[in-house]
Amino acid sequence: MILRIDRHQMELPPPSTPDPAGAAVVQELMGGKFGEMSTFMNYTFQSFNFRLRQGARPFYDLVANIAAEEFGHIELVATTINTMLTGAGEKGDLPKPADMLNPQQFIAGGAAALCQDSNGKPWNGDYITSTGDLVEDLVHNFFLETGARNNKLKVYEMCDHPAARALTGYLLVRGGVHQVAYARAVERLTGADLMKLFPSPRIPTDKIPESKPHLEAGLHTKLYRFSPSDYQEVAAVFNGPHPETGDELVVEDQPPEGFPPFDLPAQEGVFAPDYAPEEISEIARKLRVAAGLPDEPTGVVANNGSGNGSVVDKVKDAVS
Amino acid sequence: MILRIDRHQMELPPPSTPDPAGAAVVQELMGGKFGEMSTFMNYTFQSFNFRLRQGARPFYDLVANIAAEEFGHIELVATTINTMLTGAGEKGDLPKPADMLNPQQFIAGGAAALCQDSNGKPWNGDYITSTGDLVEDLVHNFFLETGARNNKLKVYEMCDHPAARALTGYLLVRGGVHQVAYARAVERLTGADLMKLFPSPRIPTDKIPESKPHLEAGLHTKLYRFSPSDYQEVAAVFNGPHPETGDELVVEDQPPEGFPPFDLPAQEGVFAPDYAPEEISEIARKLRVAAGLPDEPTGVVANNGSGNGSVVDKVKDAVS
Amino acid sequence: MILRIDRHQMELPPPSTPDPAGAAVVQELMGGKFGEMSTFMNYTFQSFNFRLRQGARPFYDLVANIAAEEFGHIELVATTINTMLTGAGEKGDLPKPADMLNPQQFIAGGAAALCQDSNGKPWNGDYITSTGDLVEDLVHNFFLETGARNNKLKVYEMCDHPAARALTGYLLVRGGVHQVAYARAVERLTGADLMKLFPSPRIPTDKIPESKPHLEAGLHTKLYRFSPSDYQEVAAVFNGPHPETGDELVVEDQPPEGFPPFDLPAQEGVFAPDYAPEEISEIARKLRVAAGLPDEPTGVVANNGSGNGSVVDKVKDAVS
Amino acid sequence: MILRIDRHQMELPPPSTPDPAGAAVVQELMGGKFGEMSTFMNYTFQSFNFRLRQGARPFYDLVANIAAEEFGHIELVATTINTMLTGAGEKGDLPKPADMLNPQQFIAGGAAALCQDSNGKPWNGDYITSTGDLVEDLVHNFFLETGARNNKLKVYEMCDHPAARALTGYLLVRGGVHQVAYARAVERLTGADLMKLFPSPRIPTDKIPESKPHLEAGLHTKLYRFSPSDYQEVAAVFNGPHPETGDELVVEDQPPEGFPPFDLPAQEGVFAPDYAPEEISEIARKLRVAAGLPDEPTGVVANNGSGNGSVVDKVKDAVS
Amino acid sequence: MILRIDRHQMELPPPSTPDPAGAAVVQELMGGKFGEMSTFMNYTFQSFNFRLRQGARPFYDLVANIAAEEFGHIELVATTINTMLTGAGEKGDLPKPADMLNPQQFIAGGAAALCQDSNGKPWNGDYITSTGDLVEDLVHNFFLETGARNNKLKVYEMCDHPAARALTGYLLVRGGVHQVAYARAVERLTGADLMKLFPSPRIPTDKIPESKPHLEAGLHTKLYRFSPSDYQEVAAVFNGPHPETGDELVVEDQPPEGFPPFDLPAQEGVFAPDYAPEEISEIARKLRVAAGLPDEPTGVVANNGSGNGSVVDKVKDAVS
Amino acid sequence: MILRIDRHQMELPPPSTPDPAGAAVVQELMGGKFGEMSTFMNYTFQSFNFRLRQGARPFYDLVANIAAEEFGHIELVATTINTMLTGAGEKGDLPKPADMLNPQQFIAGGAAALCQDSNGKPWNGDYITSTGDLVEDLVHNFFLETGARNNKLKVYEMCDHPAARALTGYLLVRGGVHQVAYARAVERLTGADLMKLFPSPRIPTDKIPESKPHLEAGLHTKLYRFSPSDYQEVAAVFNGPHPETGDELVVEDQPPEGFPPFDLPAQEGVFAPDYAPEEISEIARKLRVAAGLPDEPTGVVANNGSGNGSVVDKVKDAVS
């Protein structure tokens, strides 16, 4: 089972100019064959289906633990898309059909992320490979991370919205760590040296400005343990030098500290969360009080309040 | 983000007689339109896409928190399928084509769960409804739980394998809690009384022997908070009397204690985790020692060891 | 728009021995590429999208009118499947997983037809060809009916349940009429003689016992006009001799008289329409009376009553 | 079975400026999860699969009868799309790739509607929920209409083409009636008060100019009986006050009078119905005469003639 | 089995101005229901599944041999798309989201063709009809070629890029030959005269400038035998006069001579074949030498060299 | 383009006892994610989309040439399925629904192979990975072959029909060669030593009796050049010692000699190629003579004649 922590693994920028076409392209990182739904679900199912866990404990722990980090990645991709769409769902101001690539972000969603790829095709369970054969699954995972890195690099190039850039800059670093982890696991089991493939694709992350701060913070060498008690044997696999930088690989015995998310403003034009959201807020306040909770919301968010005024004001609030 | 705890929310029985056809039917609870992938992903995406979280905090907290519990449910369904298939993937002893409904459990998987429904169709992102309109999403969720309950009742009837029965007996109780939670949320926002629909479908859970112990433990009235720090405002929605029993609804400020999973034995006939798994175990042991970890696996499982002997022995081990 | 008449175009037998595996095969005639959903939806979309209707009126009328008959065909296929499944959804008596081909008929449905093919794949809009080019669409329709005839012949051979046999015996005759109609239309427009292809596939319908009564009643030469007022110009296309028998083709200026459907009994084991259906009946009766309607149901069905007793009794009722 | 009447349930405007991108967005109302194919097919399959019809007659009649109205809705959506595309399929004047969202409307279709959603994904049978459990199916239908209303409101906002606006203005009113009908049915069976959810989403229809005339004509309180003889017990369910206006709900014992459709002009650039349509018209005329029918087409359409001249002329003809 | 010859069946123009939106539309000819994947795979599977080959040899040979030509067609469509995208994948110069229709051509591919249709939906095996009934399959194939011709005509109209025009001009001629071949086969078996349907759709190919040279070279009357030794009995079917021109149909006992393909330049912006392709070239050279092969590449291409300079230079190279 | 040779790459056994359920399982090797359609189409599209072919010639040649061999593999899988189904499509003797896993093999096909996987899901273009990045594509291909090998091993275990065993015994050897080829290519480009992964999965092929003769013939070390003139630079990559046996890898400068296929007998019960196939044979004979071809069929097949007698006779013919 899981515990959920209402923090992001990285700090995403607040909403700025809406970019519906760009947000449609970022969908590839959510629901594409090499998107984060795929990494999350591949490792999750592999961990569920893992036989002989005790016997193969370091490998089970590795797969199960990386699965946990990937949940945080689908969260980040969704938030990025939502951020890029904020302002495009304002009352009376929806984008024109000719200016969008994915109309369902507005019709099926409330100016929001979908579980689809950049061509509007839903993610599906066929994107999961979970053969049960440990070496095969690990080689697969290495390749999956390689494909994911390829896709992120391209989305980085195609989308210049600050949220898309921040997202891909971060995910490239974390995906790189997972590539290394799976390469190392394959090496431990077979002796095959996948480390020589790095970086793959052959663009060093330090060329990406948005990756830089994360590299400087050493995030490219750290595998976080996303569990209060379990998956301790990741350290039996994830060690030795990083194939690109030579820095020692490190297991961090806890998750990253995390950042409170921006509370993205209502988009009344698409009824999210309502055509007249202030009524909901008032009901919420009353319920809170009736239940003996504080008058003010107890959640921690990055911005101050989430007023229902104009977009400009909302964004200003968001960035202040 | 999430933390992962290597425990199950309930105690599933160890492997016994393999039941490939039954395991194919249980897939509906994994990848069907009303399966646990659907509940997990619907609430997860709704929480990612939730706008005006501060303003609507009790409702955001409710959806985000139930999403977390649902991860534990896909874990249980996968484990049930894997348990039902254990023994059917033995060397030289795979089931004959005419005796199975879902050959991919053995060809694509290692005698293991797939992200598919009972007709072998992959789950897909189209099963997610996340409109952003709060009332609409909550009504949807209530209905989704109703459909899920319907499916569980039928799988219970069709499958007499102990693991399938134990699973459905438990999930019916927990799904009932979620039905109540969403009904209450709708009532809070609109005054509409969905409570009169209970139970829906109209079979009281207390008629199900495998549900009984959970009812007696009061699990039908408890909403666990699956977070060390967040989602505190679920208590603002989830309170008052249970529509069927009249018992007071309770928010438990932590997850259930959990049960260590059985370590399901290797199935060499499908190379899970290998054709000769003992080699992996030996490599694992060496890695552990080299990394300064104990000689013995550090994981906690329900059975003693996971030897690579005959199925019968393995199961005996498992149940001892 | 349409008016609906609660009659079947043919008389289907009452439920007898349930045949879940057979019912899964009959699904091909519902949701297969050449099933009745395809014929219904192809002609319906072609009629919606028809340009220059006045100029090409006889052809528009033909396509639009045959579309209307096809609705009756999906109704018949659904009823056949439901008939074959009746008795298999009794309380405590659902079929075992190993004895079925399509578990969703019981889990997603209530021992009922699905919008799927015989492999459990949902019908989809890609099966529609509606190019707007009249000659092309008509050639397509001729071919579609040919494929449909092929499929019906095979289902006839594979399924010996009386309902499946009665259904296919009838649909072969009516499908043959549509083949002739589209062949004639193509001939009228281009001179191409598709009549020489008959029968296609090359099995004369009069070899099929279940087709015989319909042939003797002349149904192979009649095109019914399924409209109180419109589609009068079908007669401009559908005339001349039948390519196999030489009989004159006839436009019947009204629909067939129709047969009241059997009221298929409740299947409480799958909650259809409820776990305890007699409560619904009582509510229904009260509502009727309160609204000034008769105490007894006003519907016309083929059987006497629809008691909630044992299957055997129900079927006895049904056939009496 | 059905009878077909060649009239529309409402009056759609004639073609004006073509709007291919907008027409791609309107596809959501055809083939989206909450589109009219879904409402039509959900209720149709539920009626086919309905067990114990006599016992539950008022509910059977309700579902079966609304299904019939929905056929008229897919007809209206298709016509709207075809209207929006008229003029865009002229010889030598097809839209450029960069100006469209759904190229298949021109390549697979003849400047015409497809059985797809706004992302170009085909509708599929998985969008049907037909569980056989009456209460569950009715709750589902209420929710389906809610989602449909949400989608229509958004398409209304995104598309300013007069045909899209007229369509959504009308469908919102009729969809509202169906929401009320299913809410009432649920209330009758369980006592649960779904009426308090209205309107859902929370935008009163009377704010929509294109809905106004229909409201003034009382269409929001009327359930038409789409059958010459059957479904009389809808009146046992559909009665009492309208939840928003308090007006008495009324069962109209016949379908709406209907409006003759515009005969949309040929689009020779996409060969609909031909590259040189006048030849088809001439053949049609001869066939009519040979069959003893009038020289002039017998169909009733909203415009005078359907000449094969320039677009501008055709539209002028259409509106005159 | 097959032998592969690294030549194109026709001469495609070199890259010029990139046209991403147009390239997305051309995808219909690759992965659409009536695209070249469909013709290739339909005939291939029909030939694999052909029973009684000796008895029905002329027909087997016809289908198997045309299948071989179709491989060349998917090759041409892919090359056309790749040509249209060349220059759009340059470092730092990818197209903006709002200027494309199919982002996956850049994200999943390297500015390259996908196995999808113009709406971004993957081709699937459901597009294959292989019933085993010879007459039915041949009628199907005639219709498939008709639909393919319709689609090519429309893509011709919608896309003015020289590569798209050259491609469709050629494929229309070759598709026409296949229409004739299948029509003749049906006539031989049944006497039905499909020849009267020509041309279908009714646009004579000689109106298309890009088809002209191929007509003048007599390609509309020739069926090539794509085998060194087999399929000799195509001549038993493919003979007599061409339905449009009256020219005698001819079996050419060998494939067309073929044209060396352009070596399309690297697109470093999408890492195709690498971010720094010159390193690959150097490795390749060394491998060649080490294996005793010439220092220079042995392949035959239409252009001189494939330098890694600017797009403009590359294209200049290409056309020089 | 390609030339087609009507020979199989290996010798498959003649039909024997029909095995419909087994034939459904073998479909995984046709249309599964790791089936032969996937290997064929992955390499084909990668070769079509290959940029800088001259610069990277040895790698282009390798991928393009292996693609050609894979066509022969889909041919073998189809033939195996057709062989296993022969006899099951006899008049009046089709298998019962409860005895099959894939009814469409009989309804959509004529007791024949489909483009589907073992769960009856059509193959689709999403199974193609063609990124354009050379290293990534080659790593992918290595992994794809690994997954394919896994699937073949399992199908070998599950299916004991002689045709299934012969097929998998052969494909395992050839797939092993492709694994080696791609591993070597990756090593040449990056130095990464994938050879240490062999065999993967870890079952040496020489344990498989049906693989033995092929190993003894040295097929595990040979890469055939499937082209009369091209792809000569495969030799620059495919050389050095085999990772398991140490034997020198060899490029054979021509395709394997090949084996004439069995002419599988008609199956009149599914109209393949007709309900009365002798008529087709007679027409064929006349056409041959009229075209100046021999009276007897010119094709080369493994059996003598293909009479239309009883199954037993046909099989006797086939094996004689």
mmCIF file of C-alpha atoms in Angstrom, chain E residues 175-295:
data_model
loop_
_atom_site.group_PDB
_atom_site.id
_atom_site.type_symbol
_atom_site.label_atom_id
_atom_site.label_comp_id
_atom_site.label_asym_id
_atom_site.label_seq_id
_atom_site.Cartn_x
_atom_site.Cartn_y
_atom_site.Cartn_z
ATOM 1 C CA GLY E 175 -3.885 1.221 -57.784
ATOM 2 C CA GLY E 176 -5.897 1.442 -60.966
ATOM 3 C CA VAL E 177 -4.065 -1.603 -62.318
ATOM 4 C CA HIS E 178 -4.921 -3.535 -59.182
ATOM 5 C CA GLN E 179 -8.571 -2.518 -59.447
ATOM 6 C CA VAL E 180 -8.596 -3.893 -62.974
ATOM 7 C CA ALA E 181 -6.825 -7.080 -61.933
ATOM 8 C CA TYR E 182 -9.307 -7.876 -59.182
ATOM 9 C CA ALA E 183 -12.268 -6.943 -61.369
ATOM 10 C CA ARG E 184 -11.012 -9.313 -64.028
ATOM 11 C CA ALA E 185 -10.509 -12.083 -61.471
ATOM 12 C CA VAL E 186 -14.077 -11.691 -60.254
ATOM 13 C CA GLU E 187 -15.307 -11.727 -63.838
ATOM 14 C CA ARG E 188 -13.381 -14.910 -64.574
ATOM 15 C CA LEU E 189 -14.938 -16.694 -61.630
ATOM 16 C CA THR E 190 -18.487 -15.392 -61.803
ATOM 17 C CA GLY E 191 -19.085 -13.522 -65.021
ATOM 18 C CA ALA E 192 -19.963 -10.364 -63.074
ATOM 19 C CA ASP E 193 -18.831 -7.330 -65.004
ATOM 20 C CA LEU E 194 -17.120 -4.964 -62.565
ATOM 21 C CA MET E 195 -15.320 -3.315 -65.467
ATOM 22 C CA LYS E 196 -18.279 -1.032 -65.963
ATOM 23 C CA LEU E 197 -17.513 0.616 -62.660
ATOM 24 C CA PHE E 198 -14.343 2.235 -64.007
ATOM 25 C CA PRO E 199 -12.986 4.673 -63.158
ATOM 26 C CA SER E 200 -14.156 4.541 -59.602
ATOM 27 C CA PRO E 201 -14.228 7.183 -58.167
ATOM 28 C CA ARG E 202 -15.114 8.717 -61.494
ATOM 29 C CA ILE E 203 -12.045 10.851 -62.099
ATOM 30 C CA PRO E 204 -9.930 9.692 -65.016
ATOM 31 C CA THR E 205 -6.297 9.510 -64.017
ATOM 32 C CA ASP E 206 -5.196 11.377 -67.130
ATOM 33 C CA LYS E 207 -6.526 14.564 -65.579
ATOM 34 C CA ILE E 208 -3.732 14.360 -62.994
ATOM 35 C CA PRO E 209 -0.486 15.910 -64.259
ATOM 36 C CA GLU E 210 1.639 13.780 -61.941
ATOM 37 C CA SER E 211 -0.006 10.620 -63.307
ATOM 38 C CA LYS E 212 0.586 11.516 -66.917
ATOM 39 C CA PRO E 213 4.191 10.369 -67.361
ATOM 40 C CA HIS E 214 3.285 7.025 -65.873
ATOM 41 C CA LEU E 215 0.329 6.639 -68.197
ATOM 42 C CA GLU E 216 2.477 7.570 -71.134
ATOM 43 C CA ALA E 217 4.927 4.891 -70.088
ATOM 44 C CA GLY E 218 2.042 2.424 -70.149
ATOM 45 C CA LEU E 219 2.166 1.665 -66.445
ATOM 46 C CA HIS E 220 -1.616 1.533 -66.301
ATOM 47 C CA THR E 221 -1.664 -1.674 -68.364
ATOM 48 C CA LYS E 222 1.219 -3.563 -66.778
ATOM 49 C CA LEU E 223 1.220 -6.051 -63.970
ATOM 50 C CA TYR E 224 4.797 -6.716 -62.916
ATOM 51 C CA ARG E 225 5.731 -10.165 -61.713
ATOM 52 C CA PHE E 226 7.573 -9.536 -58.444
ATOM 53 C CA SER E 227 9.311 -12.894 -58.278
ATOM 54 C CA PRO E 228 12.280 -14.474 -59.951
ATOM 55 C CA SER E 229 10.427 -17.768 -60.436
ATOM 56 C CA ASP E 230 6.887 -17.830 -59.125
ATOM 57 C CA TYR E 231 3.396 -16.454 -59.752
ATOM 58 C CA GLN E 232 3.481 -17.240 -63.440
ATOM 59 C CA GLU E 233 -0.234 -17.805 -63.673
ATOM 60 C CA VAL E 234 -1.156 -14.159 -63.119
ATOM 61 C CA ALA E 235 -1.195 -14.094 -66.886
ATOM 62 C CA ALA E 236 -4.183 -16.426 -66.864
ATOM 63 C CA VAL E 237 -6.250 -13.712 -65.200
ATOM 64 C CA PHE E 238 -4.691 -10.434 -66.175
ATOM 65 C CA ASN E 239 -5.306 -10.112 -69.884
ATOM 66 C CA GLY E 240 -7.763 -8.568 -72.306
ATOM 67 C CA PRO E 241 -8.444 -4.857 -72.854
ATOM 68 C CA HIS E 242 -8.132 -2.151 -70.208
ATOM 69 C CA PRO E 243 -11.650 -0.975 -69.333
ATOM 70 C CA GLU E 244 -10.870 2.690 -69.797
ATOM 71 C CA THR E 245 -8.300 2.890 -72.594
ATOM 72 C CA GLY E 246 -8.898 -0.373 -74.386
ATOM 73 C CA ASP E 247 -5.140 -1.068 -74.396
ATOM 74 C CA GLU E 248 -4.174 -4.679 -73.978
ATOM 75 C CA LEU E 249 -3.275 -5.667 -70.405
ATOM 76 C CA VAL E 250 0.261 -6.961 -70.125
ATOM 77 C CA VAL E 251 2.155 -9.072 -67.612
ATOM 78 C CA GLU E 252 5.719 -7.878 -67.311
ATOM 79 C CA ASP E 253 7.814 -10.838 -66.288
ATOM 80 C CA GLN E 254 9.983 -8.897 -63.900
ATOM 81 C CA PRO E 255 9.750 -6.003 -61.470
ATOM 82 C CA PRO E 256 10.242 -2.415 -62.621
ATOM 83 C CA GLU E 257 13.860 -1.382 -62.863
ATOM 84 C CA GLY E 258 13.599 0.887 -59.872
ATOM 85 C CA PHE E 259 15.248 4.082 -58.720
ATOM 86 C CA PRO E 260 17.853 4.518 -56.016
ATOM 87 C CA PRO E 261 16.368 6.366 -53.061
ATOM 88 C CA PHE E 262 17.591 9.709 -51.842
ATOM 89 C CA ASP E 263 19.706 9.382 -48.776
ATOM 90 C CA LEU E 264 17.775 11.724 -46.519
ATOM 91 C CA PRO E 265 20.052 13.832 -44.371
ATOM 92 C CA ALA E 266 20.412 13.509 -40.614
ATOM 93 C CA GLN E 267 18.076 15.538 -38.439
ATOM 94 C CA GLU E 268 20.136 16.175 -35.366
ATOM 95 C CA GLY E 269 17.348 18.055 -33.604
ATOM 96 C CA VAL E 270 15.511 14.781 -33.232
ATOM 97 C CA PHE E 271 18.675 12.621 -32.879
ATOM 98 C CA ALA E 272 18.201 10.865 -36.197
ATOM 99 C CA PRO E 273 20.424 8.961 -36.451
ATOM 100 C CA ASP E 274 22.246 10.764 -33.655
ATOM 101 C CA TYR E 275 22.878 14.115 -32.077
ATOM 102 C CA ALA E 276 26.346 14.052 -33.648
ATOM 103 C CA PRO E 277 25.985 11.780 -36.661
ATOM 104 C CA GLU E 278 29.519 12.185 -37.915
ATOM 105 C CA GLU E 279 30.753 9.880 -35.156
ATOM 106 C CA ILE E 280 28.545 7.107 -36.443
ATOM 107 C CA SER E 281 29.881 7.619 -39.952
ATOM 108 C CA GLU E 282 33.422 7.289 -38.720
ATOM 109 C CA ILE E 283 32.687 4.085 -36.810
ATOM 110 C CA ALA E 284 30.938 2.739 -39.876
ATOM 111 C CA ARG E 285 33.935 3.450 -42.056
ATOM 112 C CA LYS E 286 36.260 1.670 -39.699
ATOM 113 C CA LEU E 287 33.988 -1.364 -39.471
ATOM 114 C CA ARG E 288 33.832 -1.520 -43.235
ATOM 115 C CA VAL E 289 37.562 -1.471 -43.593
ATOM 116 C CA ALA E 290 38.071 -3.989 -40.806
ATOM 117 C CA ALA E 291 35.706 -6.364 -42.586
ATOM 118 C CA GLY E 292 37.560 -6.052 -45.861
ATOM 119 C CA LEU E 293 34.915 -3.893 -47.489
ATOM 120 C CA PRO E 294 35.654 -0.651 -49.368
ATOM 121 C CA ASP E 295 36.397 2.510 -47.504
#
